[in-house]
PDB file of C-alpha atoms in Angstrom:
ATOM      1  CA  MET A 641     -64.863 -22.019 -50.673  1.00  0.00           C
ATOM      2  CA  SER A 642     -64.178 -25.361 -52.135  1.00  0.00           C
ATOM      3  CA  ASN A 643     -60.950 -27.350 -51.957  1.00  0.00           C
ATOM      4  CA  LYS A 644     -60.279 -26.490 -55.489  1.00  0.00           C
ATOM      5  CA  GLU A 645     -60.743 -22.758 -54.967  1.00  0.00           C
ATOM      6  CA  LYS A 646     -58.535 -23.066 -51.865  1.00  0.00           C
ATOM      7  CA  LYS A 647     -55.783 -24.669 -54.005  1.00  0.00           C
ATOM      8  CA  ILE A 648     -56.001 -21.926 -56.560  1.00  0.00           C
ATOM      9  CA  ASP A 649     -55.968 -19.211 -54.011  1.00  0.00           C
ATOM     10  CA  ILE A 650     -52.861 -20.674 -52.420  1.00  0.00           C
ATOM     11  CA  GLU A 651     -51.228 -21.149 -55.789  1.00  0.00           C
ATOM     12  CA  ASP A 652     -52.414 -17.760 -57.184  1.00  0.00           C
ATOM     13  CA  GLY A 653     -52.863 -15.343 -54.402  1.00  0.00           C
ATOM     14  CA  ASN A 654     -51.305 -16.613 -51.144  1.00  0.00           C
ATOM     15  CA  ILE A 655     -47.765 -15.849 -52.117  1.00  0.00           C
ATOM     16  CA  THR A 656     -47.263 -13.885 -48.908  1.00  0.00           C
ATOM     17  CA  ALA A 657     -47.945 -16.977 -46.815  1.00  0.00           C
ATOM     18  CA  ASN A 658     -45.513 -18.951 -48.827  1.00  0.00           C
ATOM     19  CA  ASP A 659     -43.010 -16.261 -48.533  1.00  0.00           C
ATOM     20  CA  GLU A 660     -43.283 -16.174 -44.693  1.00  0.00           C
ATOM     21  CA  ILE A 661     -42.922 -19.861 -44.494  1.00  0.00           C
ATOM     22  CA  THR A 662     -39.748 -19.563 -46.780  1.00  0.00           C
ATOM     23  CA  ASP A 663     -38.420 -16.799 -44.642  1.00  0.00           C
ATOM     24  CA  GLN A 664     -38.987 -18.708 -41.321  1.00  0.00           C
ATOM     25  CA  CYS A 665     -37.209 -21.770 -42.934  1.00  0.00           C
ATOM     26  CA  ALA A 666     -34.271 -19.604 -43.851  1.00  0.00           C
ATOM     27  CA  ALA A 667     -34.198 -18.085 -40.426  1.00  0.00           C
ATOM     28  CA  ASN A 668     -34.236 -21.596 -38.875  1.00  0.00           C
ATOM     29  CA  GLU A 669     -31.465 -22.742 -41.180  1.00  0.00           C
ATOM     30  CA  THR A 670     -29.524 -19.569 -40.242  1.00  0.00           C
ATOM     31  CA  GLN A 671     -29.919 -20.145 -36.517  1.00  0.00           C
ATOM     32  CA  THR A 672     -28.865 -23.745 -36.812  1.00  0.00           C
ATOM     33  CA  ALA A 673     -25.696 -22.745 -38.740  1.00  0.00           C
ATOM     34  CA  CYS A 674     -24.923 -20.028 -36.163  1.00  0.00           C
ATOM     35  CA  GLU A 675     -25.303 -22.682 -33.279  1.00  0.00           C
ATOM     36  CA  ASN A 676     -23.138 -25.051 -35.131  1.00  0.00           C
ATOM     37  CA  ASP A 677     -20.551 -22.364 -35.641  1.00  0.00           C
ATOM     38  CA  GLN A 678     -20.792 -21.341 -31.987  1.00  0.00           C
ATOM     39  CA  ASP A 679     -20.406 -25.021 -30.975  1.00  0.00           C
ATOM     40  CA  ALA A 680     -17.278 -25.305 -33.115  1.00  0.00           C
ATOM     41  CA  SER A 681     -15.886 -22.151 -31.653  1.00  0.00           C
ATOM     42  CA  ASN A 682     -16.639 -23.249 -28.094  1.00  0.00           C
ATOM     43  CA  GLU A 683     -14.585 -26.331 -28.573  1.00  0.00           C
ATOM     44  CA  THR A 684     -11.927 -25.929 -25.651  1.00  0.00           C
ATOM     45  CA  VAL A 685      -8.247 -25.787 -26.102  1.00  0.00           C
ATOM     46  CA  ASP A 686      -8.024 -29.087 -24.179  1.00  0.00           C
ATOM     47  CA  GLN A 687     -10.250 -30.836 -26.689  1.00  0.00           C
ATOM     48  CA  LYS A 688      -8.152 -29.477 -29.522  1.00  0.00           C
ATOM     49  CA  ALA A 689      -5.031 -30.615 -27.781  1.00  0.00           C
ATOM     50  CA  GLU A 690      -6.560 -34.192 -27.415  1.00  0.00           C
ATOM     51  CA  ASN A 691      -6.962 -34.095 -31.159  1.00  0.00           C
ATOM     52  CA  GLY A 692      -3.196 -33.653 -31.636  1.00  0.00           C
ATOM     53  CA  ASP A 693      -3.127 -29.847 -32.365  1.00  0.00           C
ATOM     54  CA  PRO A 694       0.428 -28.801 -31.555  1.00  0.00           C
ATOM     55  CA  LEU A 695      -0.659 -25.026 -31.102  1.00  0.00           C
ATOM     56  CA  ALA A 696      -3.479 -26.034 -28.917  1.00  0.00           C
ATOM     57  CA  GLU A 697      -1.294 -28.110 -26.842  1.00  0.00           C
ATOM     58  CA  ALA A 698       1.088 -25.237 -26.395  1.00  0.00           C
ATOM     59  CA  HIS A 699      -1.792 -22.969 -25.299  1.00  0.00           C
ATOM     60  CA  ALA A 700      -3.063 -25.594 -22.952  1.00  0.00           C
ATOM     61  CA  THR A 701       0.447 -25.977 -21.396  1.00  0.00           C
ATOM     62  CA  ILE A 702       0.789 -22.164 -21.116  1.00  0.00           C
ATOM     63  CA  LYS A 703      -2.783 -22.050 -19.514  1.00  0.00           C
ATOM     64  CA  GLU A 704      -1.690 -24.544 -16.972  1.00  0.00           C
ATOM     65  CA  LEU A 705       1.631 -23.071 -16.118  1.00  0.00           C
ATOM     66  CA  LYS A 706       0.049 -19.666 -15.726  1.00  0.00           C
ATOM     67  CA  ASP A 707      -2.636 -21.009 -13.456  1.00  0.00           C
ATOM     68  CA  LYS A 708       0.197 -22.751 -11.294  1.00  0.00           C
ATOM     69  CA  TYR A 709       2.123 -19.462 -11.325  1.00  0.00           C
ATOM     70  CA  ILE A 710      -0.685 -17.446 -10.121  1.00  0.00           C
ATOM     71  CA  ARG A 711      -1.567 -19.939  -7.332  1.00  0.00           C
ATOM     72  CA  SER A 712       2.139 -20.167  -6.366  1.00  0.00           C
ATOM     73  CA  MET A 713       2.412 -16.319  -6.127  1.00  0.00           C
ATOM     74  CA  ALA A 714      -0.789 -16.040  -4.002  1.00  0.00           C
ATOM     75  CA  GLU A 715       0.507 -18.808  -1.648  1.00  0.00           C
ATOM     76  CA  PHE A 716       3.885 -17.197  -1.503  1.00  0.00           C
ATOM     77  CA  GLU A 717       2.297 -13.698  -0.614  1.00  0.00           C
ATOM     78  CA  ASN A 718       0.315 -15.438   2.101  1.00  0.00           C
ATOM     79  CA  TYR A 719       3.447 -16.949   3.393  1.00  0.00           C
ATOM     80  CA  LYS A 720       5.372 -13.630   3.499  1.00  0.00           C
ATOM     81  CA  LYS A 721       2.472 -12.061   5.344  1.00  0.00           C
ATOM     82  CA  ARG A 722       2.181 -14.977   7.805  1.00  0.00           C
ATOM     83  CA  THR A 723       5.964 -14.918   8.351  1.00  0.00           C
ATOM     84  CA  ARG A 724       6.166 -11.230   8.949  1.00  0.00           C
ATOM     85  CA  LYS A 725       3.372 -11.365  11.427  1.00  0.00           C
ATOM     86  CA  GLU A 726       5.108 -14.318  13.342  1.00  0.00           C
ATOM     87  CA  VAL A 727       8.383 -12.378  13.431  1.00  0.00           C
ATOM     88  CA  ALA A 728       6.748  -9.247  14.622  1.00  0.00           C
ATOM     89  CA  ASP A 729       4.864 -11.298  17.405  1.00  0.00           C
ATOM     90  CA  LEU A 730       8.151 -13.112  18.362  1.00  0.00           C
ATOM     91  CA  ILE A 731       9.999  -9.600  18.629  1.00  0.00           C
ATOM     92  CA  LEU A 732       7.250  -8.165  20.715  1.00  0.00           C
ATOM     93  CA  ASN A 733       6.470 -11.118  22.889  1.00  0.00           C
ATOM     94  CA  GLY A 734       9.640 -13.191  22.634  1.00  0.00           C
ATOM     95  CA  GLY A 735      10.500 -12.744  26.306  1.00  0.00           C
ATOM     96  CA  GLU A 736       7.152 -13.835  27.564  1.00  0.00           C
ATOM     97  CA  LYS A 737       8.315 -17.206  28.722  1.00  0.00           C
ATOM     98  CA  ALA A 738      11.179 -15.739  30.654  1.00  0.00           C
ATOM     99  CA  VAL A 739       9.237 -13.067  32.193  1.00  0.00           C
ATOM    100  CA  ALA A 740       6.544 -15.427  33.349  1.00  0.00           C
ATOM    101  CA  ALA A 741       9.130 -17.700  34.877  1.00  0.00           C
ATOM    102  CA  ILE A 742      10.700 -14.806  36.726  1.00  0.00           C
ATOM    103  CA  LEU A 743       7.477 -13.357  38.185  1.00  0.00           C
ATOM    104  CA  PRO A 744       7.273 -15.871  41.127  1.00  0.00           C
ATOM    105  CA  VAL A 745      10.733 -14.703  42.177  1.00  0.00           C
ATOM    106  CA  ILE A 746       9.674 -11.153  42.150  1.00  0.00           C
ATOM    107  CA  ASP A 747       6.641 -11.949  44.306  1.00  0.00           C
ATOM    108  CA  ASP A 748       9.065 -13.504  46.848  1.00  0.00           C
ATOM    109  CA  MET A 749      11.302 -10.388  46.835  1.00  0.00           C
ATOM    110  CA  GLU A 750       8.201  -8.102  47.229  1.00  0.00           C
ATOM    111  CA  ARG A 751       7.244 -10.129  50.413  1.00  0.00           C
ATOM    112  CA  ALA A 752      10.798 -10.130  51.715  1.00  0.00           C
ATOM    113  CA  ILE A 753      10.883  -6.390  51.324  1.00  0.00           C
ATOM    114  CA  ASP A 754       7.601  -5.873  53.040  1.00  0.00           C
ATOM    115  CA  ASN A 755       8.649  -8.040  55.981  1.00  0.00           C
ATOM    116  CA  ALA A 756      12.196  -6.779  56.222  1.00  0.00           C
ATOM    117  CA  GLY A 757      11.288  -3.864  58.601  1.00  0.00           C
ATOM    118  CA  LYS A 758       9.370  -6.313  60.804  1.00  0.00           C
ATOM    119  CA  ALA A 759      12.021  -8.919  61.064  1.00  0.00           C
ATOM    120  CA  LYS A 760      13.859  -8.990  64.388  1.00  0.00           C
ATOM    121  CA  ASP A 761      16.213 -11.872  63.387  1.00  0.00           C
ATOM    122  CA  ILE A 762      18.810 -10.490  60.870  1.00  0.00           C
ATOM    123  CA  LYS A 763      20.046 -14.080  60.098  1.00  0.00           C
ATOM    124  CA  ALA A 764      16.556 -15.304  59.191  1.00  0.00           C
ATOM    125  CA  LEU A 765      16.188 -12.296  56.844  1.00  0.00           C
ATOM    126  CA  GLU A 766      19.645 -13.187  55.284  1.00  0.00           C
ATOM    127  CA  GLU A 767      18.582 -16.810  54.809  1.00  0.00           C
ATOM    128  CA  GLY A 768      15.197 -15.580  53.265  1.00  0.00           C
ATOM    129  CA  TRP A 769      17.170 -13.647  50.636  1.00  0.00           C
ATOM    130  CA  GLU A 770      19.493 -16.421  49.957  1.00  0.00           C
ATOM    131  CA  LEU A 771      16.672 -18.700  49.368  1.00  0.00           C
ATOM    132  CA  ILE A 772      15.178 -16.257  46.874  1.00  0.00           C
ATOM    133  CA  PHE A 773      18.610 -15.840  45.106  1.00  0.00           C
ATOM    134  CA  LYS A 774      18.845 -19.658  44.725  1.00  0.00           C
ATOM    135  CA  LYS A 775      15.311 -19.801  43.440  1.00  0.00           C
ATOM    136  CA  LEU A 776      16.151 -17.157  40.855  1.00  0.00           C
ATOM    137  CA  VAL A 777      19.364 -19.055  39.722  1.00  0.00           C
ATOM    138  CA  LYS A 778      17.275 -22.280  39.426  1.00  0.00           C
ATOM    139  CA  THR A 779      14.658 -20.430  37.314  1.00  0.00           C
ATOM    140  CA  LEU A 780      17.330 -18.943  34.982  1.00  0.00           C
ATOM    141  CA  GLU A 781      18.917 -22.466  34.577  1.00  0.00           C
ATOM    142  CA  GLY A 782      15.457 -23.772  33.608  1.00  0.00           C
ATOM    143  CA  LEU A 783      15.514 -21.101  30.806  1.00  0.00           C
ATOM    144  CA  GLY A 784      19.005 -22.251  29.669  1.00  0.00           C
ATOM    145  CA  VAL A 785      21.033 -19.581  31.358  1.00  0.00           C
ATOM    146  CA  LYS A 786      24.277 -20.854  32.849  1.00  0.00           C
ATOM    147  CA  LYS A 787      27.043 -19.101  34.749  1.00  0.00           C
ATOM    148  CA  ILE A 788      30.507 -19.311  33.172  1.00  0.00           C
ATOM    149  CA  ASP A 789      33.193 -21.109  35.196  1.00  0.00           C
ATOM    150  CA  THR A 790      36.034 -18.807  35.959  1.00  0.00           C
ATOM    151  CA  VAL A 791      38.373 -19.103  38.987  1.00  0.00           C
ATOM    152  CA  GLY A 792      41.201 -21.641  38.327  1.00  0.00           C
ATOM    153  CA  LYS A 793      40.116 -22.023  34.695  1.00  0.00           C
ATOM    154  CA  ASP A 794      42.447 -21.381  31.735  1.00  0.00           C
ATOM    155  CA  PHE A 795      41.859 -17.967  30.261  1.00  0.00           C
ATOM    156  CA  ASP A 796      39.673 -18.280  27.178  1.00  0.00           C
ATOM    157  CA  VAL A 797      38.747 -15.237  25.000  1.00  0.00           C
ATOM    158  CA  ASN A 798      35.624 -17.071  23.980  1.00  0.00           C
ATOM    159  CA  TYR A 799      34.318 -16.822  27.591  1.00  0.00           C
ATOM    160  CA  HIS A 800      36.394 -14.382  29.513  1.00  0.00           C
ATOM    161  CA  GLU A 801      37.300 -10.814  29.170  1.00  0.00           C
ATOM    162  CA  ALA A 802      40.664  -9.816  30.919  1.00  0.00           C
ATOM    163  CA  VAL A 803      40.385  -6.596  32.825  1.00  0.00           C
ATOM    164  CA  ALA A 804      43.526  -6.938  34.942  1.00  0.00           C
ATOM    165  CA  MET A 805      46.822  -8.965  34.859  1.00  0.00           C
ATOM    166  CA  VAL A 806      48.331 -10.185  38.085  1.00  0.00           C
ATOM    167  CA  SER A 807      52.028 -10.576  37.952  1.00  0.00           C
ATOM    168  CA  GLY A 808      54.291 -12.709  40.246  1.00  0.00           C
ATOM    169  CA  MET A 809      52.197 -15.713  39.838  1.00  0.00           C
ATOM    170  CA  ASP A 810      53.638 -19.332  40.114  1.00  0.00           C
ATOM    171  CA  ASP A 811      54.016 -21.130  36.767  1.00  0.00           C
ATOM    172  CA  ASP A 812      50.937 -23.248  37.398  1.00  0.00           C
ATOM    173  CA  GLN A 813      48.790 -20.018  37.723  1.00  0.00           C
ATOM    174  CA  LYS A 814      50.117 -18.111  34.698  1.00  0.00           C
ATOM    175  CA  GLY A 815      47.584 -17.850  31.989  1.00  0.00           C
ATOM    176  CA  LYS A 816      44.725 -18.926  34.439  1.00  0.00           C
ATOM    177  CA  VAL A 817      41.987 -16.873  35.954  1.00  0.00           C
ATOM    178  CA  ILE A 818      42.968 -15.608  39.333  1.00  0.00           C
ATOM    179  CA  ASP A 819      39.698 -13.746  40.155  1.00  0.00           C
ATOM    180  CA  CYS A 820      36.350 -12.869  38.719  1.00  0.00           C
ATOM    181  CA  VAL A 821      35.345  -9.195  38.775  1.00  0.00           C
ATOM    182  CA  GLN A 822      31.919  -9.804  37.072  1.00  0.00           C
ATOM    183  CA  ALA A 823      30.249 -13.118  36.372  1.00  0.00           C
ATOM    184  CA  GLY A 824      29.620 -14.075  32.760  1.00  0.00           C
ATOM    185  CA  TYR A 825      26.580 -15.992  31.553  1.00  0.00           C
ATOM    186  CA  MET A 826      25.569 -18.220  28.610  1.00  0.00           C
ATOM    187  CA  LEU A 827      22.128 -18.761  27.156  1.00  0.00           C
ATOM    188  CA  ASN A 828      22.185 -22.439  25.932  1.00  0.00           C
ATOM    189  CA  ASP A 829      25.541 -22.411  23.892  1.00  0.00           C
ATOM    190  CA  LYS A 830      25.799 -18.821  23.331  1.00  0.00           C
ATOM    191  CA  VAL A 831      27.667 -16.341  25.537  1.00  0.00           C
ATOM    192  CA  ILE A 832      25.342 -13.463  26.460  1.00  0.00           C
ATOM    193  CA  ARG A 833      27.919 -11.648  28.736  1.00  0.00           C
ATOM    194  CA  HIS A 834      31.673 -12.458  29.041  1.00  0.00           C
ATOM    195  CA  ALA A 835      33.122 -12.940  32.444  1.00  0.00           C
ATOM    196  CA  LYS A 836      35.372 -10.025  33.546  1.00  0.00           C
ATOM    197  CA  VAL A 837      38.495 -11.649  35.099  1.00  0.00           C
ATOM    198  CA  ALA A 838      41.901 -11.070  36.386  1.00  0.00           C
ATOM    199  CA  VAL A 839      44.578 -13.308  34.723  1.00  0.00           C
ATOM    200  CA  GLY A 840      47.893 -14.474  36.230  1.00  0.00           C
ATOM    201  CA  GLN A 841      51.101 -13.730  34.346  1.00  0.00           C
TER     202      GLN A 841
END
């Protein structure tokens, strides 16, 4: 077939090929238009906000605040869980330091009890118990426990509990502690047991 016949064939009979080319071009144009629309719709709120759109700025602010709120709530929930665990551990094991400090004193007492029946010198046994008692007092002082002063002190309801009134006292003994029935103790600056005392009147 000559070039002339090919030209005629294309002009006269190859309409289908031309239609396919036209359809393909239309499809390409449609795809390009869709991609352009998608690009336009994919423009972020932040980009719109930068362009001065008040609504977009408001949406961007809301998005930022919502993100901060969600993060803050998550952090707060973690903080609550951690705090509850720490409080539970403190309640359960809060006396660990005190118990560990007293254990050596208990060991001394057990040895003293085991040797009590073997001791021939009562005085040596008494001295041993006195040493253990002093060690216990010193250990408690190291933990912040202090005995409340009583005898000869002015009666103070913050530290003393009057269990008896002793009449016939001299003027300088009235209102003062005459005797201590049961010792009182403080833990640091807090009274954990009031001293039970007899007060002159």
